[in-house]
Every structure is written in C-alpha cells, then in structure tokens.
Short mmCIF file of C-alpha atoms in Angstrom, two decimals:
data_model
loop_
_atom_site.label_atom_id
_atom_site.label_comp_id
_atom_site.label_asym_id
_atom_site.label_seq_id
_atom_site.Cartn_x
_atom_site.Cartn_y
_atom_site.Cartn_z
CA UNK A 1 0.00 0.00 0.00
CA UNK A 2 1.25 3.46 -0.80
CA UNK A 3 2.14 5.54 2.19
CA UNK A 4 -0.73 7.79 3.21
CA UNK A 5 0.26 11.42 3.55
CA UNK A 6 -1.89 13.96 5.35
CA UNK A 7 -4.28 15.58 2.87
CA UNK A 8 -3.86 19.28 2.15
CA UNK A 9 -6.08 21.61 4.12
CA UNK A 10 -7.82 24.65 2.78
CA UNK A 11 -6.55 27.64 4.76
CA UNK A 12 -9.34 30.19 5.08
CA UNK A 13 -8.41 31.40 8.57
CA UNK A 14 -4.82 32.75 8.49
CA UNK A 15 -2.22 31.44 10.92
CA UNK A 16 -1.92 34.93 12.40
CA UNK A 17 -5.55 34.90 13.55
CA UNK A 18 -6.02 34.76 17.35
CA UNK A 19 -7.18 31.12 17.44
CA UNK A 20 -5.69 27.85 18.65
CA UNK A 21 -4.72 25.23 16.07
CA UNK A 22 -7.83 23.19 16.89
CA UNK A 23 -10.03 26.28 16.55
CA UNK A 24 -8.43 27.20 13.22
CA UNK A 25 -8.93 23.62 11.97
CA UNK A 26 -12.60 23.72 12.90
CA UNK A 27 -13.19 27.16 11.38
CA UNK A 28 -11.40 26.22 8.16
CA UNK A 29 -13.60 23.15 7.92
CA UNK A 30 -16.73 25.09 8.78
CA UNK A 31 -16.32 27.71 6.07
CA UNK A 32 -15.07 25.25 3.48
CA UNK A 33 -18.00 22.99 4.30
CA UNK A 34 -20.43 25.78 3.54
CA UNK A 35 -18.90 26.06 0.08
CA UNK A 36 -18.55 22.36 -0.65
CA UNK A 37 -20.87 20.06 -2.54
CA UNK A 38 -19.73 16.79 -0.95
CA UNK A 39 -21.48 13.69 -2.30
CA UNK A 40 -22.17 10.46 -0.42
CA UNK A 41 -19.36 7.92 -0.40
CA UNK A 42 -19.62 5.27 -3.11
CA UNK A 43 -19.64 1.58 -2.24
CA UNK A 44 -16.13 1.23 -3.69
CA UNK A 45 -14.79 4.09 -1.57
CA UNK A 46 -16.53 2.63 1.45
CA UNK A 47 -14.73 -0.65 0.86
CA UNK A 48 -11.46 1.22 0.43
CA UNK A 49 -11.69 2.96 3.79
CA UNK A 50 -12.48 -0.31 5.56
CA UNK A 51 -9.41 -1.88 3.96
CA UNK A 52 -7.19 1.09 4.60
CA UNK A 53 -5.46 0.23 7.86
CA UNK A 54 -6.27 -3.36 8.64
CA UNK A 55 -3.12 -5.35 8.11
CA UNK A 56 0.38 -6.10 9.22
CA UNK A 57 3.16 -8.22 7.76
CA UNK A 58 4.19 -8.44 4.10
CA UNK A 59 3.45 -5.06 2.55
CA UNK A 60 1.16 -4.02 5.38
CA UNK A 61 -2.08 -4.62 3.48
CA UNK A 62 -5.02 -6.80 4.45
CA UNK A 63 -7.68 -5.62 2.00
CA UNK A 64 -9.63 -8.87 2.36
CA UNK A 65 -10.55 -8.22 5.98
CA UNK A 66 -14.12 -7.19 5.47
CA UNK A 67 -16.42 -9.86 6.88
CA UNK A 68 -19.22 -8.84 4.51
CA UNK A 69 -17.03 -9.63 1.50
CA UNK A 70 -17.78 -13.00 -0.17
CA UNK A 71 -15.15 -15.67 0.39
CA UNK A 72 -14.28 -15.84 -3.33
CA UNK A 73 -13.57 -12.10 -3.40
CA UNK A 74 -11.44 -12.26 -0.25
CA UNK A 75 -9.38 -15.11 -1.63
CA UNK A 76 -8.93 -13.35 -4.97
CA UNK A 77 -7.46 -10.34 -3.16
CA UNK A 78 -5.03 -12.69 -1.40
CA UNK A 79 -3.82 -14.42 -4.57
CA UNK A 80 -0.04 -14.65 -4.75
CA UNK A 81 0.41 -13.96 -1.03
CA UNK A 82 2.18 -16.35 1.36
CA UNK A 83 0.07 -19.23 2.66
CA UNK A 84 -0.33 -17.69 6.11
CA UNK A 85 -1.77 -14.52 4.53
CA UNK A 86 -4.23 -16.53 2.43
CA UNK A 87 -5.32 -18.27 5.63
CA UNK A 88 -5.88 -14.88 7.20
CA UNK A 89 -8.02 -13.90 4.21
CA UNK A 90 -10.16 -17.00 4.75
CA UNK A 91 -11.15 -15.74 8.20
CA UNK A 92 -14.34 -13.73 8.23
CA UNK A 93 -13.60 -11.11 10.85
CA UNK A 94 -10.40 -9.41 11.92
CA UNK A 95 -9.32 -9.90 15.53
CA UNK A 96 -12.69 -10.73 17.09
CA UNK A 97 -10.80 -13.03 19.49
CA UNK A 98 -13.35 -15.86 19.49
CA UNK A 99 -10.71 -18.35 18.32
CA UNK A 100 -8.46 -17.47 21.26
CA UNK A 101 -5.99 -15.66 18.98
CA UNK A 102 -6.13 -12.62 16.77
CA UNK A 103 -6.47 -13.50 13.06
CA UNK A 104 -2.78 -12.94 12.33
CA UNK A 105 -1.57 -15.25 15.08
CA UNK A 106 -4.22 -17.88 14.34
CA UNK A 107 -3.04 -18.05 10.72
CA UNK A 108 0.60 -18.15 11.88
CA UNK A 109 -0.16 -21.01 14.28
CA UNK A 110 -1.93 -23.06 11.61
CA UNK A 111 0.79 -22.44 9.01
CA UNK A 112 3.51 -23.48 11.48
CA UNK A 113 1.48 -26.57 12.45
CA UNK A 114 1.41 -25.56 16.11
CA UNK A 115 -2.41 -25.36 15.90
CA UNK A 116 -4.27 -28.30 14.37
CA UNK A 117 -7.80 -27.02 14.97
CA UNK A 118 -9.10 -25.45 11.77
CA UNK A 119 -12.65 -24.78 12.95
CA UNK A 120 -12.08 -22.12 15.61
CA UNK A 121 -13.18 -19.14 13.49
CA UNK A 122 -16.69 -18.62 14.85
CA UNK A 123 -17.76 -15.78 12.51
CA UNK A 124 -16.46 -17.66 9.47
CA UNK A 125 -18.11 -20.93 10.46
CA UNK A 126 -18.13 -23.87 8.07
CA UNK A 127 -17.10 -21.82 5.03
CA UNK A 128 -13.89 -20.62 6.69
CA UNK A 129 -13.13 -24.08 8.09
CA UNK A 130 -13.44 -25.58 4.60
CA UNK A 131 -11.10 -23.00 3.09
CA UNK A 132 -8.55 -23.40 5.91
CA UNK A 133 -8.64 -27.16 5.40
CA UNK A 134 -7.96 -26.71 1.69
CA UNK A 135 -5.11 -24.29 2.35
CA UNK A 136 -3.68 -26.52 5.08
CA UNK A 137 -3.30 -29.33 2.56
CA UNK A 138 -1.01 -27.04 0.55
CA UNK A 139 1.52 -27.03 3.39
CA UNK A 140 2.51 -30.61 2.60
CA UNK A 141 1.83 -30.40 -1.12
CA UNK A 142 4.24 -27.51 -1.60
CA UNK A 143 6.79 -27.69 1.23
CA UNK A 144 9.43 -25.79 -0.72
CA UNK A 145 7.12 -22.86 -1.36
CA UNK A 146 5.99 -22.87 2.24
CA UNK A 147 9.53 -22.85 3.57
CA UNK A 148 10.55 -20.05 1.23
CA UNK A 149 8.17 -17.56 2.79
CA UNK A 150 9.72 -14.98 5.11
CA UNK A 151 10.28 -16.21 8.64
CA UNK A 152 7.45 -15.21 10.92
CA UNK A 153 7.52 -14.28 14.54
CA UNK A 154 6.57 -17.14 16.87
CA UNK A 155 2.82 -17.52 17.11
CA UNK A 156 1.12 -16.58 20.34
CA UNK A 157 -0.17 -19.79 21.94
CA UNK A 158 -3.91 -20.15 22.39
CA UNK A 159 -3.61 -21.62 25.87
CA UNK A 160 -3.04 -19.17 28.70
CA UNK A 161 -1.82 -20.67 31.96
CA UNK A 162 -3.83 -18.43 34.26
CA UNK A 163 -7.35 -19.77 34.80
CA UNK A 164 -10.14 -17.73 33.28
CA UNK A 165 -7.92 -15.97 30.72
CA UNK A 166 -8.37 -18.33 27.78
CA UNK A 167 -11.05 -20.36 26.09
CA UNK A 168 -8.80 -23.37 26.68
CA UNK A 169 -8.62 -22.76 30.42
CA UNK A 170 -12.03 -21.50 31.60
CA UNK A 171 -13.10 -20.91 35.16
CA UNK A 172 -16.39 -21.31 37.01
CA UNK A 173 -18.56 -18.23 37.64
CA UNK A 174 -22.03 -17.92 39.13
CA UNK A 175 -25.03 -16.63 37.20
CA UNK A 176 -26.78 -13.92 39.23
CA UNK A 177 -29.76 -12.53 37.36
CA UNK A 178 -31.35 -11.34 34.14
CA UNK A 179 -33.89 -8.67 33.29
CA UNK A 180 -35.58 -7.87 30.02
CA UNK A 181 -34.47 -4.57 28.52
CA UNK A 182 -37.26 -4.29 25.93
CA UNK A 183 -40.72 -3.15 26.92
CA UNK A 184 -44.09 -4.37 25.69
CA UNK A 185 -44.52 -3.88 21.96
CA UNK A 186 -40.93 -4.56 20.99
CA UNK A 187 -40.09 -6.98 18.19
CA UNK A 188 -36.83 -7.86 19.93
CA UNK A 189 -35.82 -9.72 23.07
CA UNK A 190 -32.71 -8.35 24.76
CA UNK A 191 -31.57 -9.14 28.29
CA UNK A 192 -29.31 -7.55 30.88
CA UNK A 193 -27.34 -10.48 32.36
CA UNK A 194 -25.27 -10.39 35.54
CA UNK A 195 -22.55 -12.70 36.87
CA UNK A 196 -20.84 -12.93 40.24
CA UNK A 197 -17.06 -13.09 39.84
CA UNK A 198 -16.19 -12.64 43.50
CA UNK A 199 -15.92 -16.38 44.12
CA UNK A 200 -13.50 -17.03 41.26
CA UNK A 201 -11.47 -13.83 41.66
CA UNK A 202 -11.64 -12.95 37.96
CA UNK A 203 -11.34 -9.30 36.99
CA UNK A 204 -11.43 -7.37 33.70
CA UNK A 205 -11.09 -3.96 32.13
CA UNK A 206 -13.64 -2.17 29.97
CA UNK A 207 -13.34 -3.19 26.34
CA UNK A 208 -12.69 -6.83 27.25
CA UNK A 209 -15.08 -9.59 26.18
CA UNK A 210 -16.62 -12.37 28.24
CA UNK A 211 -16.60 -15.92 26.91
CA UNK A 212 -19.33 -18.33 27.95
CA UNK A 213 -19.62 -22.05 27.30
CA UNK A 214 -23.29 -22.84 26.81
CA UNK A 215 -24.81 -26.27 27.24
CA UNK A 216 -27.01 -27.97 24.68
CA UNK A 217 -30.68 -28.44 25.46
CA UNK A 218 -31.35 -31.75 27.24
CA UNK A 219 -34.51 -32.38 25.21
CA UNK A 220 -32.61 -31.96 21.95
CA UNK A 221 -29.86 -34.27 23.19
CA UNK A 222 -32.34 -36.98 24.15
CA UNK A 223 -33.96 -36.83 20.70
CA UNK A 224 -30.55 -37.27 19.05
CA UNK A 225 -29.72 -40.24 21.28
CA UNK A 226 -33.05 -41.82 20.30
CA UNK A 227 -32.31 -41.33 16.60
CA UNK A 228 -28.95 -43.02 17.13
CA UNK A 229 -30.69 -45.95 18.82
CA UNK A 230 -28.18 -45.62 21.64
CA UNK A 231 -28.35 -45.54 25.42
CA UNK A 232 -27.95 -42.38 27.51
CA UNK A 233 -25.36 -44.19 29.62
CA UNK A 234 -23.15 -45.38 26.75
CA UNK A 235 -19.57 -44.43 27.65
CA UNK A 236 -17.69 -42.09 25.30
CA UNK A 237 -14.32 -40.66 26.30
CA UNK A 238 -14.91 -41.54 29.93
CA UNK A 239 -18.30 -39.79 30.12
CA UNK A 240 -21.83 -40.83 29.30
CA UNK A 241 -23.06 -40.12 25.78
CA UNK A 242 -25.66 -37.76 27.23
CA UNK A 243 -23.03 -35.76 29.12
CA UNK A 244 -20.83 -35.47 26.04
CA UNK A 245 -23.70 -34.26 23.84
CA UNK A 246 -24.80 -31.70 26.45
CA UNK A 247 -21.41 -30.23 27.33
CA UNK A 248 -18.77 -31.04 24.76
CA UNK A 249 -19.93 -30.96 21.13
CA UNK A 250 -21.80 -28.60 18.83
CA UNK A 251 -25.17 -29.76 17.54
CA UNK A 252 -25.63 -26.99 14.98
CA UNK A 253 -24.81 -26.66 12.14
CA UNK A 254 -23.83 -30.12 10.96
CA UNK A 255 -20.10 -30.35 10.15
CA UNK A 256 -18.70 -31.80 6.93
CA UNK A 257 -17.12 -34.61 8.96
CA UNK A 258 -20.58 -35.92 9.90
CA UNK A 259 -21.52 -36.20 6.23
CA UNK A 260 -18.19 -37.91 5.58
CA UNK A 261 -18.93 -40.44 8.33
CA UNK A 262 -22.34 -41.18 6.81
CA UNK A 263 -20.77 -41.64 3.37
CA UNK A 264 -18.33 -44.20 4.84
CA UNK A 265 -21.05 -46.40 6.33
CA UNK A 266 -23.64 -46.25 3.54
CA UNK A 267 -23.78 -46.88 -0.18
CA UNK A 268 -25.58 -46.00 -3.38
CA UNK A 269 -27.44 -42.71 -3.73
CA UNK A 270 -27.31 -42.12 0.03
CA UNK A 271 -23.53 -42.25 -0.06
CA UNK A 272 -23.38 -39.93 -3.07
CA UNK A 273 -25.65 -37.41 -1.38
CA UNK A 274 -23.62 -37.47 1.85
CA UNK A 275 -20.38 -37.02 -0.12
CA UNK A 276 -21.84 -34.05 -1.99
CA UNK A 277 -22.86 -32.38 1.28
CA UNK A 278 -19.39 -33.03 2.73
CA UNK A 279 -17.89 -31.16 -0.22
CA UNK A 280 -20.11 -28.12 0.29
CA UNK A 281 -22.67 -28.98 -2.35
CA UNK A 282 -26.43 -28.78 -1.84
CA UNK A 283 -28.05 -31.69 -3.69
CA UNK A 284 -31.53 -31.27 -2.15
CA UNK A 285 -31.52 -27.50 -1.54
CA UNK A 286 -31.66 -27.95 2.24
CA UNK A 287 -28.00 -27.71 3.29
CA UNK A 288 -28.54 -24.42 5.14
CA UNK A 289 -31.17 -26.06 7.40
CA UNK A 290 -29.16 -29.10 8.44
CA UNK A 291 -28.15 -29.18 12.05
CA UNK A 292 -27.02 -32.45 13.63
CA UNK A 293 -30.51 -33.66 14.48
CA UNK A 294 -31.82 -32.75 11.03
CA UNK A 295 -29.02 -34.80 9.44
CA UNK A 296 -29.97 -37.87 11.46
CA UNK A 297 -33.56 -37.38 10.36
CA UNK A 298 -32.55 -36.86 6.73
CA UNK A 299 -30.49 -40.06 6.74
CA UNK A 300 -32.92 -41.89 8.98
CA UNK A 301 -31.76 -45.35 8.04
CA UNK A 302 -28.19 -44.64 9.16
CA UNK A 303 -27.18 -45.21 12.76
CA UNK A 304 -23.49 -44.44 13.38
CA UNK A 305 -21.73 -45.95 16.37
CA UNK A 306 -21.83 -43.52 19.30
CA UNK A 307 -18.05 -43.07 19.48
CA UNK A 308 -17.69 -42.48 15.74
CA UNK A 309 -20.65 -40.09 15.83
CA UNK A 310 -19.14 -37.97 18.61
CA UNK A 311 -15.74 -37.92 16.90
CA UNK A 312 -17.42 -36.58 13.74
CA UNK A 313 -18.86 -33.59 15.60
CA UNK A 314 -17.07 -30.33 16.34
CA UNK A 315 -16.26 -29.05 19.82
CA UNK A 316 -18.86 -26.81 21.40
CA UNK A 317 -17.55 -23.30 20.84
CA UNK A 318 -17.77 -20.57 23.47
CA UNK A 319 -19.62 -17.36 22.67
CA UNK A 320 -17.99 -13.98 23.27
CA UNK A 321 -19.97 -10.97 24.47
CA UNK A 322 -18.89 -7.37 24.95
CA UNK A 323 -18.83 -6.60 28.68
CA UNK A 324 -21.31 -3.87 29.62
CA UNK A 325 -20.05 -3.14 33.14
CA UNK A 326 -16.97 -1.68 34.81
CA UNK A 327 -14.87 -3.56 37.35
CA UNK A 328 -13.88 -0.18 38.80
CA UNK A 329 -17.54 0.68 39.34
CA UNK A 330 -18.86 -2.70 40.52
CA UNK A 331 -15.96 -4.97 41.54
CA UNK A 332 -16.88 -8.64 41.64
CA UNK A 333 -19.79 -8.25 39.23
CA UNK A 334 -19.95 -8.45 35.46
CA UNK A 335 -22.82 -7.53 33.14
CA UNK A 336 -23.69 -8.40 29.56
CA UNK A 337 -26.29 -7.11 27.10
CA UNK A 338 -27.57 -10.14 25.21
CA UNK A 339 -29.92 -10.53 22.26
CA UNK A 340 -32.01 -13.69 22.48
CA UNK A 341 -31.98 -15.02 18.92
CA UNK A 342 -33.96 -18.07 17.86
CA UNK A 343 -33.11 -19.73 14.57
CA UNK A 344 -35.58 -21.98 12.80
CA UNK A 345 -33.79 -25.08 11.55
CA UNK A 346 -35.78 -27.64 9.57
CA UNK A 347 -39.05 -26.03 10.76
CA UNK A 348 -38.04 -26.28 14.43
CA UNK A 349 -36.74 -23.60 16.75
CA UNK A 350 -33.30 -24.45 18.05
CA UNK A 351 -32.47 -23.29 21.56
CA UNK A 352 -28.81 -24.33 21.77
CA UNK A 353 -27.34 -20.87 21.11
CA UNK A 354 -25.57 -19.23 24.01
CA UNK A 355 -27.84 -16.16 23.92
CA UNK A 356 -31.01 -18.24 24.32
CA UNK A 357 -29.25 -20.41 26.88
CA UNK A 358 -28.59 -17.31 28.99
CA UNK A 359 -32.10 -15.98 28.50
CA UNK A 360 -34.04 -19.14 29.30
CA UNK A 361 -32.18 -22.19 30.48
CA UNK A 362 -30.11 -21.12 33.47
CA UNK A 363 -31.20 -19.95 36.88
CA UNK A 364 -29.68 -17.75 39.60
CA UNK A 365 -26.97 -19.71 41.38
CA UNK A 366 -26.09 -21.88 38.37
CA UNK A 367 -22.36 -22.17 37.62
CA UNK A 368 -21.00 -21.80 34.09
CA UNK A 369 -17.59 -22.18 32.44
CA UNK A 370 -16.37 -18.70 31.49
CA UNK A 371 -13.28 -16.67 30.64
CA UNK A 372 -12.22 -13.10 29.94
CA UNK A 373 -10.86 -12.33 26.46
CA UNK A 374 -8.54 -9.34 26.50
CA UNK A 375 -9.50 -6.51 24.19
CA UNK A 376 -7.77 -6.32 20.80
CA UNK A 377 -7.43 -2.53 20.69
CA UNK A 378 -11.01 -1.70 21.75
CA UNK A 379 -10.18 0.27 24.88
CA UNK A 380 -10.51 3.68 26.45
CA UNK A 381 -7.80 6.24 25.61
CA UNK A 382 -4.79 6.27 27.91
CA UNK A 383 -5.30 9.97 28.54
CA UNK A 384 -8.54 10.33 30.56
CA UNK A 385 -8.96 13.86 29.21
CA UNK A 386 -9.40 12.61 25.62
CA UNK A 387 -12.97 13.10 24.32
CA UNK A 388 -14.70 9.96 23.04
CA UNK A 389 -17.47 9.49 20.48
CA UNK A 390 -19.32 6.18 20.85
CA UNK A 391 -21.65 4.77 18.18
CA UNK A 392 -23.52 1.69 19.37
CA UNK A 393 -27.05 0.89 18.20
CA UNK A 394 -28.86 -2.09 19.72
CA UNK A 395 -26.64 -4.34 21.81
CA UNK A 396 -23.71 -2.32 20.46
CA UNK A 397 -24.33 -0.01 23.41
CA UNK A 398 -22.89 -2.64 25.78
CA UNK A 399 -19.19 -1.61 25.85
CA UNK A 400 -20.14 2.07 25.88
CA UNK A 401 -22.24 1.62 29.00
CA UNK A 402 -19.05 0.12 30.46
CA UNK A 403 -16.96 3.07 29.21
CA UNK A 404 -19.30 5.59 30.83
CA UNK A 405 -19.52 3.75 34.15
CA UNK A 406 -15.74 3.39 34.21
CA UNK A 407 -15.13 7.07 33.43
CA UNK A 408 -17.52 8.03 36.21
CA UNK A 409 -15.84 5.65 38.68
CA UNK A 410 -12.34 6.90 37.85
CA UNK A 411 -13.25 10.58 37.58
CA UNK A 412 -12.04 10.84 33.96
CA UNK A 413 -12.63 14.46 32.81
CA UNK A 414 -12.87 13.78 29.06
CA UNK A 415 -16.08 14.60 27.19
CA UNK A 416 -18.37 11.72 26.19
CA UNK A 417 -20.80 11.57 23.25
CA UNK A 418 -23.03 8.53 22.69
CA UNK A 419 -25.01 7.70 19.55
CA UNK A 420 -27.64 5.03 20.29
CA UNK A 421 -30.38 3.72 18.06
CA UNK A 422 -32.93 0.96 17.79
CA UNK A 423 -36.40 0.39 16.39
CA UNK A 424 -38.80 2.22 18.74
CA UNK A 425 -38.17 4.81 21.40
CA UNK A 426 -40.96 3.68 23.73
CA UNK A 427 -39.89 0.03 23.99
CA UNK A 428 -36.30 -0.31 22.73
CA UNK A 429 -34.42 2.41 24.61
CA UNK A 430 -31.97 0.23 26.55
CA UNK A 431 -30.71 1.65 29.86
CA UNK A 432 -32.79 4.79 29.30
CA UNK A 433 -32.91 5.80 32.97
CA UNK A 434 -29.17 5.26 33.41
CA UNK A 435 -28.20 7.17 30.29
CA UNK A 436 -30.53 10.08 31.02
CA UNK A 437 -29.15 10.27 34.56
CA UNK A 438 -25.58 10.30 33.22
CA UNK A 439 -26.56 13.10 30.86
CA UNK A 440 -28.20 15.09 33.65
CA UNK A 441 -25.08 14.69 35.79
CA UNK A 442 -22.93 16.04 32.96
CA UNK A 443 -20.82 12.89 32.55
CA UNK A 444 -22.56 12.09 29.25
CA UNK A 445 -21.92 15.31 27.38
CA UNK A 446 -24.17 14.48 24.43
CA UNK A 447 -26.74 11.75 23.77
CA UNK A 448 -27.87 11.44 20.15
CA UNK A 449 -30.72 9.00 19.47
CA UNK A 450 -32.11 7.44 16.30
CA UNK A 451 -35.29 5.35 16.02
CA UNK A 452 -35.82 3.45 12.78
CA UNK A 453 -39.52 2.62 13.25
CA UNK A 454 -40.92 5.70 14.97
CA UNK A 455 -41.66 7.60 11.77
CA UNK A 456 -42.70 6.94 8.19
CA UNK A 457 -39.07 6.96 7.07
CA UNK A 458 -36.39 4.78 8.65
CA UNK A 459 -33.80 6.81 10.52
CA UNK A 460 -30.50 5.33 11.73
CA UNK A 461 -27.46 6.41 13.74
CA UNK A 462 -25.58 7.29 10.56
CA UNK A 463 -28.41 9.67 9.64
CA UNK A 464 -28.14 11.33 13.03
CA UNK A 465 -24.37 11.62 12.54
CA UNK A 466 -24.89 13.52 9.31
CA UNK A 467 -27.37 15.83 11.01
CA UNK A 468 -24.78 16.85 13.60
CA UNK A 469 -21.79 16.49 11.32
CA UNK A 470 -20.35 19.93 12.01
CA UNK A 471 -20.24 19.29 15.77
CA UNK A 472 -18.86 15.79 15.24
CA UNK A 473 -16.03 17.21 13.13
CA UNK A 474 -15.32 19.71 15.91
CA UNK A 475 -14.83 16.86 18.38
CA UNK A 476 -12.51 15.07 15.94
CA UNK A 477 -10.53 18.27 15.42
CA UNK A 478 -10.15 18.49 19.20
CA UNK A 479 -8.59 15.01 19.25
CA UNK A 480 -11.58 12.80 20.06
CA UNK A 481 -11.40 9.03 19.67
CA UNK A 482 -14.30 7.40 17.85
CA UNK A 483 -15.68 3.92 18.56
CA UNK A 484 -18.21 1.78 16.71
CA UNK A 485 -19.82 -1.39 18.06
CA UNK A 486 -22.54 -3.57 16.57
CA UNK A 487 -23.63 -5.02 13.25
CA UNK A 488 -20.84 -5.38 10.71
CA UNK A 489 -22.86 -6.17 7.62
CA UNK A 490 -24.60 -2.82 7.23
CA UNK A 491 -24.33 -0.50 10.22
CA UNK A 492 -20.55 -0.39 10.48
CA UNK A 493 -20.11 0.33 6.78
CA UNK A 494 -22.85 2.96 6.77
CA UNK A 495 -21.30 4.66 9.79
CA UNK A 496 -17.89 4.76 8.10
CA UNK A 497 -19.39 6.23 4.96
CA UNK A 498 -21.15 8.88 7.02
CA UNK A 499 -17.90 9.67 8.82
CA UNK A 500 -16.03 10.07 5.55
CA UNK A 501 -18.77 12.36 4.24
CA UNK A 502 -18.55 14.47 7.40
CA UNK A 503 -14.76 14.72 7.17
CA UNK A 504 -15.04 15.71 3.50
CA UNK A 505 -17.70 18.34 4.07
CA UNK A 506 -16.61 19.94 7.30
CA UNK A 507 -12.90 19.15 7.11
CA UNK A 508 -12.50 20.74 3.68
CA UNK A 509 -11.28 17.58 1.95
CA UNK A 510 -12.06 15.70 -1.21
CA UNK A 511 -13.71 12.34 -0.75
CA UNK A 512 -10.45 10.48 -1.41
CA UNK A 513 -8.63 12.70 1.09
CA UNK A 514 -11.39 12.02 3.61
CA UNK A 515 -10.97 8.28 3.06
CA UNK A 516 -7.26 8.66 3.79
CA UNK A 517 -8.03 10.78 6.85
CA UNK A 518 -10.28 8.06 8.31
CA UNK A 519 -7.61 5.47 7.48
CA UNK A 520 -5.11 7.55 9.44
CA UNK A 521 -7.50 7.65 12.40
CA UNK A 522 -7.48 3.85 12.37
CA UNK A 523 -3.69 3.67 12.18
CA UNK A 524 -3.38 6.06 15.11
CA UNK A 525 -5.83 4.02 17.20
CA UNK A 526 -8.32 6.89 17.24
CA UNK A 527 -10.97 4.93 15.31
CA UNK A 528 -11.72 1.53 16.81
CA UNK A 529 -14.39 -1.03 15.96
CA UNK A 530 -15.94 -4.01 17.69
CA UNK A 531 -18.29 -5.34 15.01
CA UNK A 532 -19.83 -8.74 14.42
#
C-alpha cells in the first residue's frame, strides 16, 4: 500500500488569527464545508476505507478483511500472497478473538502446524473451516514454497496458563440474574445479564469480552440419542453419551465430517448425497437447514456408532460478548447485554445458542464455564482527558455503558458523546434511565438518538451523525477518539461512509482525502471497531 500522507487543508483562517490550532482547523472546515458540494461515499470508496489500515506483515495490506465480502472475493485479493496470509483472508472477521488468537496469530499457528484445529473461526463458520482445510493441505503439497516464505515471529499460543484468561482454560462463575431490557410492543428480546465473579477472583477492564460455554438443550440431546438408537449411559471418552452431547460438542450446524462419516457407512445414492454435502454442495436445496438432528432425520436409516458419531462432531464453541459493566464501578460483578436469537432449523426452533441459553435455560446460582478475552485494541484512551465518540445501536451499546460507568468511577474528565439507536423509542431504549441520569449529571456530554420505526421513514445512527456532522467534526478536530460497536454487515459500513462524508464536508477535503483521513485515524488508534 502506498504511504498515506496527510491531505492538504484549505486555509481560510490565516495562521496569524487569534485562534488555537484546533479552533483554526474547525473554522477552516466550517467555512469550506459551507462552500462544498460533498457527495455520499460510493460503495467502492466505502470498501477502500475499511481496507485502509487493517493489516500487518508483508506489505502491510489486508484488504480482504471485510467480513461482509464474499469468500471468493477475499481469496482473490489474497492471490499470490504467502500461505499464512491466504489463511488470514479466509477468516471472516479481523481480531474478534473468538478463536483465542487474533487473526494474524491464528493463521501463523496453523501455518507453522502448532495449531491443528481449523474450525475455531466462529464468525467464518463452516465456510472458513473448509477453506482453511484446503489451504492446510497445501503445506505438505508444496513444502518448498511454504519454507521459502519470510520467517514469521513465533505464534502466540492459544492456551493461557492463568485460569479464566483463555477459552482453553475457563473458570467457574455464578449466574446472578437477568432482566428484560425491551418493553411491551418490541419486536426484539434483549436481556441484561449479571454474573458474580467474586468467588472465582476474575477481573477485567472495559473493552474486554466475556466468553461463555453454553450447554445444549437436554430435550434436543435426548432426541438425538433416540435417533442413534443408543443408550444415555453409553460411555464415550470416559463420560456418558448424554453428558458429552450436552457439554462437549456442537449440535448446529452439521459439520462436513458428519456427512463424511455417513458416506463411509452407507452406499448407493445415500452415499453420493452425503459425499456431496461433505464437499459443500447442496443436492436437495436444504444444506442451510441441516443441524445435527436434522441430518440424522434426513439419513434416517443410518445409525453411526456412538463413538464415531461424537468424533465426527465439532467441539462446542464458546460465545464472546462485549462486557457492559466496569470492574472499577462494581468490583466482583460483570454484566452483559444479550440478544435472544432463535433460529428456525428444519421447521423447528433451536435453543442451543448461548444467547437463548442465557435468557431461558439457566437460573440464579447456576455455575458456568467462562473466561475473559482481552480486548484487541477496543479500549478507552490512555489519557482520561481525551474526548470519546461512541456509536452503538442495539446491543452495540454494551461496551459504551461500560466506558461511561468506568469514566464516572475513575473521575475521567474527558467529554463523552453517545449515539444510540434501535427500532422504537418507547420500547427499545436500553438503559434509558441510566443514560438520562448520566446526561443530567454532565458525565454524558451528548446523547444522540435514532429510532428506525418511529416515523414513516427509517432513521438510523448514521443519519443522526450527518445531522450533527459539524459538531462531530469539531470533536474530531479536538482530538476525540471514535468507537463503533454492533452489526458489521450494514451498520458499520454505513457509519464509516457517514464519517467520511462528514470529514469531506466539514474538514475541507475531497472524498479520497477524507478516506485517507479516516484510514489515518485507524492507524493512530483513534478509530476503533468491535463489530460482528
């Protein structure tokens, strides 16, 4: 990537004028903005700004790290790169931490053969696992090419010795309570969840994530055991089959290895169909609906041995949530903001997801396996005087609630501006009393709200940003950090496009210069994202 140089500024206010540099920057942008005819950012420019500062290693570029980009497009961008970089391109989200690594170190560990698990990328799911498997085979097929790549720094191991600091070494914590955040009339179901950490001694800082190992629904497990024609008490790996299916393996979606197992123990058209599914094909048009139970129903005449069946399944993955509390404010307690999402698989609602597990299937006093995942860059500024702009619609508000509570607990003097949005103001305004109280106290300097279903026209946080673009640019000119948390597929891109438009209009820059400006914010750590 070419080195980004600061874009030229239009100087309307002379340097001799009696203003500070920040004031001159704002005034120059203000007057130039009045004269400009900035146009919305194109999709191509939006993609460019998201690619602008994502990578490290090689030439510093990682243009494929946009989780909304189709796999084929990501891999095309990585053509000709070293194997470890192509593995990184196969991963759907940069540095989410769910695998226990960041994306760079996960790809390094696989390429060096120090990590054999190819299915740890939770956002990428089956598609990423398939591509990693294909790329992994190239290690042995082309050893000379693999060894000729530049030597890489040793990969960071996934296992952390200290309990509770790694997905591979969880700790037990007690579930305290839950309360519904939505009011009557909402189309959503979002819960405030609390855990007691005092017994396990685990702490955290704002910006960290909390990993939870859910357990599969007992009713679902018993149905699967019945379809296998097995006994609940059959021993597998030193545990009963029922215990293994509840605690150890994923039951949705069905992995390729399960189809491979079925193809090994059947013949004819059944074998052909199972092989096709194992290779990512969709012979009956139902591949997207096939969880483990649906596969056993689809191939109802096949009854794998219990041990072989379990070995064909993937480990039950933990789920990471942004922490919505501050250890400085409430030591010994941790809060989450959790959407309860039900997916319909093969015409049945599946309740095995961690969010639904938290919302319905645990009770106060229950103990869960958990861990704290350290933040990958999503943290408060080191200087407590630095202003922060937080954009978090829906459950994206979680880490920003933590930021505000932490800044209040530590007495941080920096200004705070929160953009929050959801569907309806009367039933989807999460933490309304808290946020309004923080605004009244002066800690929350500005609270900008956007409700997409309150009027005839949908209105989102990015629309509110454009409305107050001049003031937002002023905060940026004063050195504010900007944070975005929430949906990656649309919201995060739309917010970045709005930010580029604001920089172009009120910062007196062309669109391309504004793209570079936002890229520089990312490089400097002043623009951070936690999107999923």
